[in-house]
Tab-separated table of C-alpha atoms and ligand atoms in Angstrom:
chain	number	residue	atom	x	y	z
A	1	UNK	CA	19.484	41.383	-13.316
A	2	UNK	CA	16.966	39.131	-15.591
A	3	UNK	CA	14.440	37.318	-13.725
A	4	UNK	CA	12.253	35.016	-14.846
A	5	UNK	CA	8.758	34.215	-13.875
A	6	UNK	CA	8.236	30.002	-14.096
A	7	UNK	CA	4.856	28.394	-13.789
A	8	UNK	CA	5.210	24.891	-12.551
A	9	UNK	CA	2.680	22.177	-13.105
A	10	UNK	CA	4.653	19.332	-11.158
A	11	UNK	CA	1.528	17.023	-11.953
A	12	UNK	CA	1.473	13.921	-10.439
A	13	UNK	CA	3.220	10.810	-9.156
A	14	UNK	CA	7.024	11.690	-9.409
A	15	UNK	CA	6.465	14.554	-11.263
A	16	UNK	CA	6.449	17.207	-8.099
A	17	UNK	CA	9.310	14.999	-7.024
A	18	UNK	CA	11.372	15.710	-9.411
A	19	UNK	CA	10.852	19.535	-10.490
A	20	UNK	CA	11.344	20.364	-7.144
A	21	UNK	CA	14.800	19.488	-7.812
A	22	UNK	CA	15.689	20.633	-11.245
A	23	UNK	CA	13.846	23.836	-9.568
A	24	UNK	CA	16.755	23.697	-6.313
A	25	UNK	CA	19.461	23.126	-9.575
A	26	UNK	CA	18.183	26.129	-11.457
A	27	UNK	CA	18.072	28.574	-8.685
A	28	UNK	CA	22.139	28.161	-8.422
A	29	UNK	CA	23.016	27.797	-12.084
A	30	UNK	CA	21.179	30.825	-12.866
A	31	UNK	CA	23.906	32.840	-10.441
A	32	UNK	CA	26.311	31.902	-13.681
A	33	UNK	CA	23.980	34.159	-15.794
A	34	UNK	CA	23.035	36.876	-12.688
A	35	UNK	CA	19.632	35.357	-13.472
A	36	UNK	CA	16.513	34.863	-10.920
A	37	UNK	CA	13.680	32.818	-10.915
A	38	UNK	CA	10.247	33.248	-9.459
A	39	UNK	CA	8.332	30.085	-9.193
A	40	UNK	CA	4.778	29.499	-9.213
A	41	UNK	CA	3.526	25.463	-8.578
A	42	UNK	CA	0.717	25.277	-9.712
A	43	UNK	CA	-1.401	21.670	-8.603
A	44	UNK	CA	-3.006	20.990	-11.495
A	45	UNK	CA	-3.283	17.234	-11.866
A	46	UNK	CA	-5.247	14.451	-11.392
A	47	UNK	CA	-6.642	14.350	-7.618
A	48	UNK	CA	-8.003	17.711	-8.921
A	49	UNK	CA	-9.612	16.066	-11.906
A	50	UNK	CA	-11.253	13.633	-8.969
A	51	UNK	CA	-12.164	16.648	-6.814
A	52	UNK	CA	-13.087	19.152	-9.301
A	53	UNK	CA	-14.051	17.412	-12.436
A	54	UNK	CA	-11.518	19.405	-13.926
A	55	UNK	CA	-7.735	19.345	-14.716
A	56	UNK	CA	-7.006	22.968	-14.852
A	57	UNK	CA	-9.397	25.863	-13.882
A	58	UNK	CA	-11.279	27.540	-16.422
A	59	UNK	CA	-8.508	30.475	-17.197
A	60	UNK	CA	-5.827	28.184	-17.514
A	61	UNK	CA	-4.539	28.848	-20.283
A	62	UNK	CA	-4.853	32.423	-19.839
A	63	UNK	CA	-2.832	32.068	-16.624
A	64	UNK	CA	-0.240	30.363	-18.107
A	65	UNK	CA	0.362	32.601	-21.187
A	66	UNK	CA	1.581	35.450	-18.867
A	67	UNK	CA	4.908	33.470	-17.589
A	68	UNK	CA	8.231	33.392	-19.499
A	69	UNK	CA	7.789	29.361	-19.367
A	70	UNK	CA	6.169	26.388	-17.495
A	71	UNK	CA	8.157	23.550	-15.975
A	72	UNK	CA	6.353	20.419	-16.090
A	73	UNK	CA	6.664	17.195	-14.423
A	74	UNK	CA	4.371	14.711	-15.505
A	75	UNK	CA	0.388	14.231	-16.021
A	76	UNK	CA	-1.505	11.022	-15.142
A	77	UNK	CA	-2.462	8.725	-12.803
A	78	UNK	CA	-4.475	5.469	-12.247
A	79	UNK	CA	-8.130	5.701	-12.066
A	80	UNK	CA	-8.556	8.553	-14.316
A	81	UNK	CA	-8.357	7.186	-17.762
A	82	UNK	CA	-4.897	8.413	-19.721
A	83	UNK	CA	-6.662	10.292	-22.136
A	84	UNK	CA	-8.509	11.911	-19.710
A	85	UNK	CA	-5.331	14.025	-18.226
A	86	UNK	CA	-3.799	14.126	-21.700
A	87	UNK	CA	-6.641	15.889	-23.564
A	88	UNK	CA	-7.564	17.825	-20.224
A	89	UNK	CA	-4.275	19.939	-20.454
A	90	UNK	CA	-0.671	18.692	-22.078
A	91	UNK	CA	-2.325	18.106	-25.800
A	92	UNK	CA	-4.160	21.640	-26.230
A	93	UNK	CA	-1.022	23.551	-24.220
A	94	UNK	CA	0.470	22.430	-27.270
A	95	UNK	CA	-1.892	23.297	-29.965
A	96	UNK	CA	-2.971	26.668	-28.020
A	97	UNK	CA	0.445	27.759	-27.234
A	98	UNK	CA	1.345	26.429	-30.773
A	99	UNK	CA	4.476	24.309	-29.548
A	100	UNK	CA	4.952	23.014	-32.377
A	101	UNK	CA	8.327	21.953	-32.056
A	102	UNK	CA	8.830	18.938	-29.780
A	103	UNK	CA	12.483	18.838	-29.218
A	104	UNK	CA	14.126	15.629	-27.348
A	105	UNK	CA	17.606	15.082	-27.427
A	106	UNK	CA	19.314	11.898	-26.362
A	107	UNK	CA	22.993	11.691	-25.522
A	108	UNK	CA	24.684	8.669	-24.385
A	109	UNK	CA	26.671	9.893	-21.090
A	110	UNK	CA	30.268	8.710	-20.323
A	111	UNK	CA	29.344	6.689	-17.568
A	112	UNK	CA	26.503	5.656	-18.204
A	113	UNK	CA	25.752	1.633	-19.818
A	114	UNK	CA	23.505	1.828	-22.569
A	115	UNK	CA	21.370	-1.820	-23.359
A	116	UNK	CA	23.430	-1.838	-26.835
A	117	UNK	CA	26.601	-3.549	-26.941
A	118	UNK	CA	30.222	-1.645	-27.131
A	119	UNK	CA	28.525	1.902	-27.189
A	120	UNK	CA	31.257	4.532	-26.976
A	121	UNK	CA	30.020	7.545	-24.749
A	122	UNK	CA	28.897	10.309	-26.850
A	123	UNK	CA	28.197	7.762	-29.644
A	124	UNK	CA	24.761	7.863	-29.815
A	125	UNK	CA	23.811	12.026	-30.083
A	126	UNK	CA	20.686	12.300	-31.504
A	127	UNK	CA	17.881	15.430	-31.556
A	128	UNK	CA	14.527	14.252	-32.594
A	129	UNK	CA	11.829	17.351	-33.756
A	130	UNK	CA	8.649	15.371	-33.316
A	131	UNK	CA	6.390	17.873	-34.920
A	132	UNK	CA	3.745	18.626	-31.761
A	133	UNK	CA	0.661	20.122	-33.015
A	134	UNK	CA	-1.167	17.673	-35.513
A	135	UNK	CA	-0.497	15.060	-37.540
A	136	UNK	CA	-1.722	11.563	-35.422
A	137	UNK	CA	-2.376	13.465	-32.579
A	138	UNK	CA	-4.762	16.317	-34.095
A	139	UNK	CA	-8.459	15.575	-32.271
A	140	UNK	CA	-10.568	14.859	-35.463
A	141	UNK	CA	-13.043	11.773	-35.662
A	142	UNK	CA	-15.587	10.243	-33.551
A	143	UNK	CA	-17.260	7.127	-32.436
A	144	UNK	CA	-20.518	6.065	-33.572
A	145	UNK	CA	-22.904	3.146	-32.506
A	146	UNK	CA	-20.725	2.767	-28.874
A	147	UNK	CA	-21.245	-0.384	-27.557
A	148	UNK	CA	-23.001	-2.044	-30.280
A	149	UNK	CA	-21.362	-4.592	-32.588
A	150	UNK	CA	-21.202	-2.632	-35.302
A	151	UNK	CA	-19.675	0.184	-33.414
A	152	UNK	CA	-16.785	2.474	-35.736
A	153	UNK	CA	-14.441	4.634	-34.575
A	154	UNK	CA	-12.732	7.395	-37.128
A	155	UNK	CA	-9.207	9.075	-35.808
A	156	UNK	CA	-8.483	11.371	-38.485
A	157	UNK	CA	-4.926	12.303	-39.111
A	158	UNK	CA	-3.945	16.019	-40.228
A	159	UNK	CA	-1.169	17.159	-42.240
A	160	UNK	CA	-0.806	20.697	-43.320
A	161	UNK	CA	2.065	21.701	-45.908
A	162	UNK	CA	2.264	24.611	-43.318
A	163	UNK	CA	2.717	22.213	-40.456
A	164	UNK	CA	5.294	19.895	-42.324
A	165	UNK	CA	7.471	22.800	-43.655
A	166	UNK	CA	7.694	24.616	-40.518
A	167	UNK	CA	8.771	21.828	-38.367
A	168	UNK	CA	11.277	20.491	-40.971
A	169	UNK	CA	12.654	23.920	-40.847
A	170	UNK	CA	13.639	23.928	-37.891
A	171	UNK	CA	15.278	20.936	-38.281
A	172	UNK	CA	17.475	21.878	-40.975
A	173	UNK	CA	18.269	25.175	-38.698
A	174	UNK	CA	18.831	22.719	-36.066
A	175	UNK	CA	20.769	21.032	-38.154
A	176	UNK	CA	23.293	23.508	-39.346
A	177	UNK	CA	24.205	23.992	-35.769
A	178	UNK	CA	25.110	20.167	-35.447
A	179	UNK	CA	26.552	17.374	-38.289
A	180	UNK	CA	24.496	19.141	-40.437
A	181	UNK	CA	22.399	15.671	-41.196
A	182	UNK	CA	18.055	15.698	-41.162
A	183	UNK	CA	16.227	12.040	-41.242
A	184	UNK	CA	12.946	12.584	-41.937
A	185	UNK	CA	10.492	10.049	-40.815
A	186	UNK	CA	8.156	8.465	-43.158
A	187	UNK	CA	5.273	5.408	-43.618
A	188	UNK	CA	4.656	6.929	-47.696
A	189	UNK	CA	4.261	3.621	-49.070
A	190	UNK	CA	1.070	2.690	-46.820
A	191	UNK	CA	-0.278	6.229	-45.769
A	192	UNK	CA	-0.509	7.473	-49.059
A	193	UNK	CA	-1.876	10.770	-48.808
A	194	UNK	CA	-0.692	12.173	-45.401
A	195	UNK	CA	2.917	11.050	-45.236
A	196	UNK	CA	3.208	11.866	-48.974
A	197	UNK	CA	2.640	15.687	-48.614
A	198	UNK	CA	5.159	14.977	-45.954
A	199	UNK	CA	7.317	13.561	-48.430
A	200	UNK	CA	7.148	16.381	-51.035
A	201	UNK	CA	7.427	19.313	-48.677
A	202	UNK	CA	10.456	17.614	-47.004
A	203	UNK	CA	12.291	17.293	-50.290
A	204	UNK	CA	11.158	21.072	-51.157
A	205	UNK	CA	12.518	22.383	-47.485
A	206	UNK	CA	15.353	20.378	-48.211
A	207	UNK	CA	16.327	22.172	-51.444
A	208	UNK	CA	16.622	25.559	-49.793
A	209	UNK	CA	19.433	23.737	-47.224
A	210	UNK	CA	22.097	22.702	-49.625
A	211	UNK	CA	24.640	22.485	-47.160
A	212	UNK	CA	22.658	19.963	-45.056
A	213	UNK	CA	22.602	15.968	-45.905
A	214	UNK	CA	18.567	14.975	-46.040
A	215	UNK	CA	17.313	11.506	-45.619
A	216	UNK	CA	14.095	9.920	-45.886
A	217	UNK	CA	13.467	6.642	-43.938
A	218	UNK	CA	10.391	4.384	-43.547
A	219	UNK	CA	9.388	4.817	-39.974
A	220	UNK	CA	9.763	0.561	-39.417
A	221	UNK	CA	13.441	0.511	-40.807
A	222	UNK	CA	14.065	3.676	-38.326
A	223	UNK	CA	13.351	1.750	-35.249
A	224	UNK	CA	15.615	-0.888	-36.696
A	225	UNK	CA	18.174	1.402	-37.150
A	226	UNK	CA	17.818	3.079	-33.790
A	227	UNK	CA	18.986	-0.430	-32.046
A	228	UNK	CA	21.090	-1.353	-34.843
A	229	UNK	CA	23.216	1.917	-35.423
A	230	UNK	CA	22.005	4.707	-33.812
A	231	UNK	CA	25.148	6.621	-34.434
A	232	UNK	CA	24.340	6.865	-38.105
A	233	UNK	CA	21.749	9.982	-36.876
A	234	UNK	CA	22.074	13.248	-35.904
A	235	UNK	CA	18.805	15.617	-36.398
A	236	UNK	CA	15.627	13.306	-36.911
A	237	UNK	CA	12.064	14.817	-37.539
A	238	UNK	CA	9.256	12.591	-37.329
A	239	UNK	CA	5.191	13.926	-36.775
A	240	UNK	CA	3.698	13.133	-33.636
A	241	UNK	CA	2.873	9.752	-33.490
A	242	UNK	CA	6.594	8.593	-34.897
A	243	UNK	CA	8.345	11.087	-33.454
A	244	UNK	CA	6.519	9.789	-29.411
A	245	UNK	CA	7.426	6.297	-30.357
A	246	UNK	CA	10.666	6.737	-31.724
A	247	UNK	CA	12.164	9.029	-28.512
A	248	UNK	CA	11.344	6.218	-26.073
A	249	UNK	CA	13.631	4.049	-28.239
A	250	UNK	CA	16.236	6.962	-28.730
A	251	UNK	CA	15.651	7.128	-24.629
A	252	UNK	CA	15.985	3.893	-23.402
A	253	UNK	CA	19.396	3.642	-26.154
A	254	UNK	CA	21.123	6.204	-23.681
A	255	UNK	CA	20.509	4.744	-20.474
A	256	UNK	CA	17.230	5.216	-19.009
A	257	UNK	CA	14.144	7.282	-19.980
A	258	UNK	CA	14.810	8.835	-16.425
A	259	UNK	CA	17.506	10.525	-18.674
A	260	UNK	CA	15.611	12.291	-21.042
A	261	UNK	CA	14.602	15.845	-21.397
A	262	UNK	CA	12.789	17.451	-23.550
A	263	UNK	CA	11.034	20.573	-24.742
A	264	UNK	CA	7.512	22.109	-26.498
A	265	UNK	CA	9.032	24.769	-28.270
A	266	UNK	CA	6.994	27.834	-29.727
A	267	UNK	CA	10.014	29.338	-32.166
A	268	UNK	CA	8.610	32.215	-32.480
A	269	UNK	CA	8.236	33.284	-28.607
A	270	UNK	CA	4.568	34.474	-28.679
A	271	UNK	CA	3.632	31.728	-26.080
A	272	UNK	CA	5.369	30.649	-23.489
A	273	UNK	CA	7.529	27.073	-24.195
A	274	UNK	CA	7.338	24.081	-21.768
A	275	UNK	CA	9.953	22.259	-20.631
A	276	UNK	CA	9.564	18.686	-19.243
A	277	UNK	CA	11.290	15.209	-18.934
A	278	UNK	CA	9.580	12.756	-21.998
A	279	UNK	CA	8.943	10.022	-18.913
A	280	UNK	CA	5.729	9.826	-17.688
A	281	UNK	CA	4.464	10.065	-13.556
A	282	UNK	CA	5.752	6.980	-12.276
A	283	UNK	CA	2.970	5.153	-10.401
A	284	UNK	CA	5.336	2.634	-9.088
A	285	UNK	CA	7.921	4.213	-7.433
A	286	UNK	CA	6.240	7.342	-6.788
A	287	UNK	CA	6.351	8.720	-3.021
A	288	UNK	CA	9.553	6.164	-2.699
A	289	UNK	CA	12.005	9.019	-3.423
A	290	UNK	CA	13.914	7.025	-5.570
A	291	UNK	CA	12.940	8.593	-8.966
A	292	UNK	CA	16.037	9.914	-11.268
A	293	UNK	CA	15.739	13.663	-11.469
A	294	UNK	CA	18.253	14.218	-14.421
A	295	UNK	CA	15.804	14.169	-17.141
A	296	UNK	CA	13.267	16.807	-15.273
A	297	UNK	CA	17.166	19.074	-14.448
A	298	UNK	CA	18.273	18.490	-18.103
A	299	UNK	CA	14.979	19.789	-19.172
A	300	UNK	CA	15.238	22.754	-17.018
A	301	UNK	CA	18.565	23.255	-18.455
A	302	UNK	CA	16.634	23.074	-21.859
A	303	UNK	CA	14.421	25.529	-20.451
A	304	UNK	CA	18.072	27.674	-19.634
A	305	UNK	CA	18.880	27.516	-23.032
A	306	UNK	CA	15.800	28.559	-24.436
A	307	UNK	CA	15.521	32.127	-21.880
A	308	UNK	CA	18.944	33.366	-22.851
A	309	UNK	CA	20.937	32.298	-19.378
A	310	UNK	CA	23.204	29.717	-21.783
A	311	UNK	CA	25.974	30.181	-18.772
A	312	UNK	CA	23.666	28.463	-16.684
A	313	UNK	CA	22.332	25.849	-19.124
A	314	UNK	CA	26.171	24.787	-19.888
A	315	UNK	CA	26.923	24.663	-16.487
A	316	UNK	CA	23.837	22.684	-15.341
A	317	UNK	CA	24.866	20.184	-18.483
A	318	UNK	CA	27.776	20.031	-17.214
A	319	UNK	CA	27.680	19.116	-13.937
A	320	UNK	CA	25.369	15.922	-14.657
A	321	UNK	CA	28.000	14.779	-17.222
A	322	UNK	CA	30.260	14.675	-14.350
A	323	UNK	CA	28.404	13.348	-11.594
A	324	UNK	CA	27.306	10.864	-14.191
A	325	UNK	CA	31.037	9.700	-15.611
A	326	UNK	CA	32.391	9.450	-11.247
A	327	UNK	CA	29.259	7.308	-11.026
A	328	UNK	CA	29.450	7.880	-7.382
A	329	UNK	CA	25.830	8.652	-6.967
A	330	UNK	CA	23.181	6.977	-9.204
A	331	UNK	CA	19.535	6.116	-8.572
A	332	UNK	CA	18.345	2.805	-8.897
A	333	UNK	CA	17.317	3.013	-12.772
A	334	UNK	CA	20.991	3.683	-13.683
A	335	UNK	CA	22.052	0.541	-10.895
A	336	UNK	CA	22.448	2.103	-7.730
A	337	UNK	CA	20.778	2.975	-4.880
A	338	UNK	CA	20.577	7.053	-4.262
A	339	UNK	CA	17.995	8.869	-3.664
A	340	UNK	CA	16.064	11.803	-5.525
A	341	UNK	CA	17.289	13.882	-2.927
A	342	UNK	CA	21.300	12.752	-3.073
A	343	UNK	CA	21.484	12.661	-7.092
A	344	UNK	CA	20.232	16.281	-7.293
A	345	UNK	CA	23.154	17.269	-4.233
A	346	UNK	CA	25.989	15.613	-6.673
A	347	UNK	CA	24.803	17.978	-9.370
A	348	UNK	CA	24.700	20.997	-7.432
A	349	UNK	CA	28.140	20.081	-5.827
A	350	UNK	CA	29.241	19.695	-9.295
A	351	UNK	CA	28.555	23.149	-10.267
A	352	UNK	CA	31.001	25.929	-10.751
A	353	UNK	CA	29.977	28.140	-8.183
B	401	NAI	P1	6.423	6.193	-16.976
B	401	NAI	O1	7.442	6.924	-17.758
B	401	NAI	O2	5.754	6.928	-15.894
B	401	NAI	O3	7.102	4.871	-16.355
B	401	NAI	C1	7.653	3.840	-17.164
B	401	NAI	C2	8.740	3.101	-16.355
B	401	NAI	O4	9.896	3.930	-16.254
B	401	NAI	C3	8.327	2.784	-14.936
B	401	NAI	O5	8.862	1.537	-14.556
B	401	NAI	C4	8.952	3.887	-14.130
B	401	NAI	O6	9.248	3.535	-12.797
B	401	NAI	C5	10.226	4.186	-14.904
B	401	NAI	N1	10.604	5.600	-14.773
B	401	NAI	C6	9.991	6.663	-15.363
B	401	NAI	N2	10.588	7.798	-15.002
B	401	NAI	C7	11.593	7.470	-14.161
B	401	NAI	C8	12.571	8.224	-13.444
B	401	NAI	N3	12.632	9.562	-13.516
B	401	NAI	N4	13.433	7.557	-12.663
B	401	NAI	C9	13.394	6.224	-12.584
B	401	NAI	N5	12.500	5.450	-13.236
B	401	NAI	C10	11.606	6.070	-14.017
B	401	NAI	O7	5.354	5.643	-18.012
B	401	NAI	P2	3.953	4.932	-17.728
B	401	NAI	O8	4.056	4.017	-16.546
B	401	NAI	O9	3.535	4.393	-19.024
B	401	NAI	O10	2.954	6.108	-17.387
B	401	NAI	C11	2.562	6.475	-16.067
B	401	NAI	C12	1.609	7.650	-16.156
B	401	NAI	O11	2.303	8.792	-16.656
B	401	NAI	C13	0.435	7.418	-17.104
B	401	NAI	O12	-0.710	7.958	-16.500
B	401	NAI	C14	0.820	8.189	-18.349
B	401	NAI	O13	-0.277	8.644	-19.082
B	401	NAI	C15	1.574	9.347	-17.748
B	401	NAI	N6	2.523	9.959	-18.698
B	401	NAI	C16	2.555	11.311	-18.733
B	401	NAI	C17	3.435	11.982	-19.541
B	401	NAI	C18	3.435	13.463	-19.532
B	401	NAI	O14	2.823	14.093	-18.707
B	401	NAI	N7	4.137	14.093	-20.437
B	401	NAI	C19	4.387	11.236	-20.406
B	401	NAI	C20	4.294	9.807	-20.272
B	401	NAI	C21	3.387	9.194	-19.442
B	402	MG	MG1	5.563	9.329	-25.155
């Protein structure tokens, strides 16, 4: 019987709240495959940054590397400053692991009411691969004269042919298993030397994936056409920054960003991948027990997918499309009043088991 050994980093706010239960969904999915799951939380989060100066102990990363994957819920919290929590542990998991594939689907449920007017469900079906290791993101610059008035800050973006290509080619694989259709995501005409190599090494990719329609489009006329007709994408790659941005949109399209999962994907399995919902800790309904834990459960369900247990992962899928279409049991973001607790029972009732 495969088993499977999970480090969880629930994080804070909701975030605890909410693996917990696409941890409860798991653990009865995985029956489908003959699967276990050993899981280790892990309380790495802010109120230890207060305690211990510190987000993660020193061997953190060495810990982590020896699990099959790591569940996360969600990092940050007032009174330690954002970029404090991000650059303490989710932004170099992703370099050091080298997830460099940030997958984030979003799926407009039957059932579900999506801001847009006269949205058929299953409409809107779109997989983003927000390229996860540089680009925007990549921690090059500095700041020099602080808090004098002639005070500069640099942030430095990085581009690397071998960063482009790799995470457009997993598009186009991605691709091929879908409407075979890649949007790249571009700002050529004003960053002129970043988003160019961009450019060129998508239309170079692109030639070796003849069977796959490639698009480029600017990265303002995407979030245009994200609201306006999101149905005219299937597979979108975008770097960091556009890619971020863009999946809030392509969240909040389908519902509620208490929908959507996503993944940090190392392709070629020498780290282990994390798996976590794109929302962020919830400060103002956290302890309430009122958070949505579909998008944490479709992540794990990702995180299925990704192991080899894709009994379980279809399952899991599944059984929120159905509790979601009776709309019986929603949580307050999707209009009604449920709890954590009573969402997560409809899925596991839902289950073929
Ligand atoms: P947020 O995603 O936590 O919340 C935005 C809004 O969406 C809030 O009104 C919240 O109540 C609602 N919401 C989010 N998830 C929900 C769910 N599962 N069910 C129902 N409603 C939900 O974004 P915000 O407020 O900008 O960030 C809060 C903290 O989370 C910050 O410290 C931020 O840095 C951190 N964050 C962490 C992320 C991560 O660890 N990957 C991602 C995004 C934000
Ligand atoms: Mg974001």
């Amino acid at each position: 019987m495969p088993s499977y050994r999970i480090a969880v980093l629930g994080g804070d706010g909701i975030g605890p709240e909410v693996t917990d239960q696409a941890i409860r969904v798991v653990d009865a999915a995985a029956k489908l495959d003959a699967a276990s799951f050993e899981w280790d939380r892990l309380p790495w989060n802010s109120a230890r940054y207060l305690k211990e100066g510190r987000v993660m102990p020193e061997d953190g990363f060495d810990r982590l590397r020896t699990y099959d994957a790591i569940l996360l819920g969600a990092i940050g919290w007032p009174g330690v400053p954002d970029h404090v929590t991000l650059h303490g542990l989710l932004l170099p998991l992703r370099r050091k692991f080298d997830l460099y594939v940030n997958l984030r689907p979003a799926y407009l449920f039957d059932g579900v009411q999506s801001p847009l007017r006269d949205k058929k469900p299953g409409s809107i079906d779109i997989l983003v691969y927000r390229e996860n290791t540089e680009g925007e993101y990549a921690p090059l610059g500095g700041r020099h004269y602080e808090g004098t008035p002639h005070e500069i800050a640099l942030q430095v973006s990085l581009f690397t042919r071998r960063g482009c290509e790799r995470i457009m080619r997993a598009a186009f694989e991605g691709a091929r298993k879908r409407r075979k259709k890649v949007t790249s995501i571009t700002k050529s005409n004003a960053l002129g030397f970043g988003m160019v190599l961009w450019d060129e090494t998508f239309r170079a990719v692109a030639r070796d994936y003849p069977d796959v329609e490639a698009h480029s489009l600017l990265v303002d006329a995407a979030a245009m056409d994200f609201v306006r007709r999101p149905e005219s994408f299937d597979v979108v790659v975008a770097s960091n920054l556009f890619g971020d941005i863009l999946t809030d949109l392509s969240a909040i399209v389908t519902g509620s960003v208490g929908l959507a999962p996503s993944g940090n994907i190392n392709p070629e399995r020498r780290f282990p991948s994390v798996f976590e919902p794109v929302h962020g800790s919830a400060p103002d309904i956290a302890g309430k027990g009122i958070a949505n834990p579909l998008a944490a459960i479709l992540s794990a369900g990702m995180m299925l997918d990704h192991l080899g247990c894709p009994q379980a992962a279809r399952a899991l899928r599944q059984a929120v499309a159905d509790v979601l279409k009776a709309g019986q049991v929603r949580t307050p973001d999707l209009g009604g009043q449920a709890t954590t607790v009573q969402m997560t029972e409809a899925v596991l009732q839902a289950l073929p088991l």
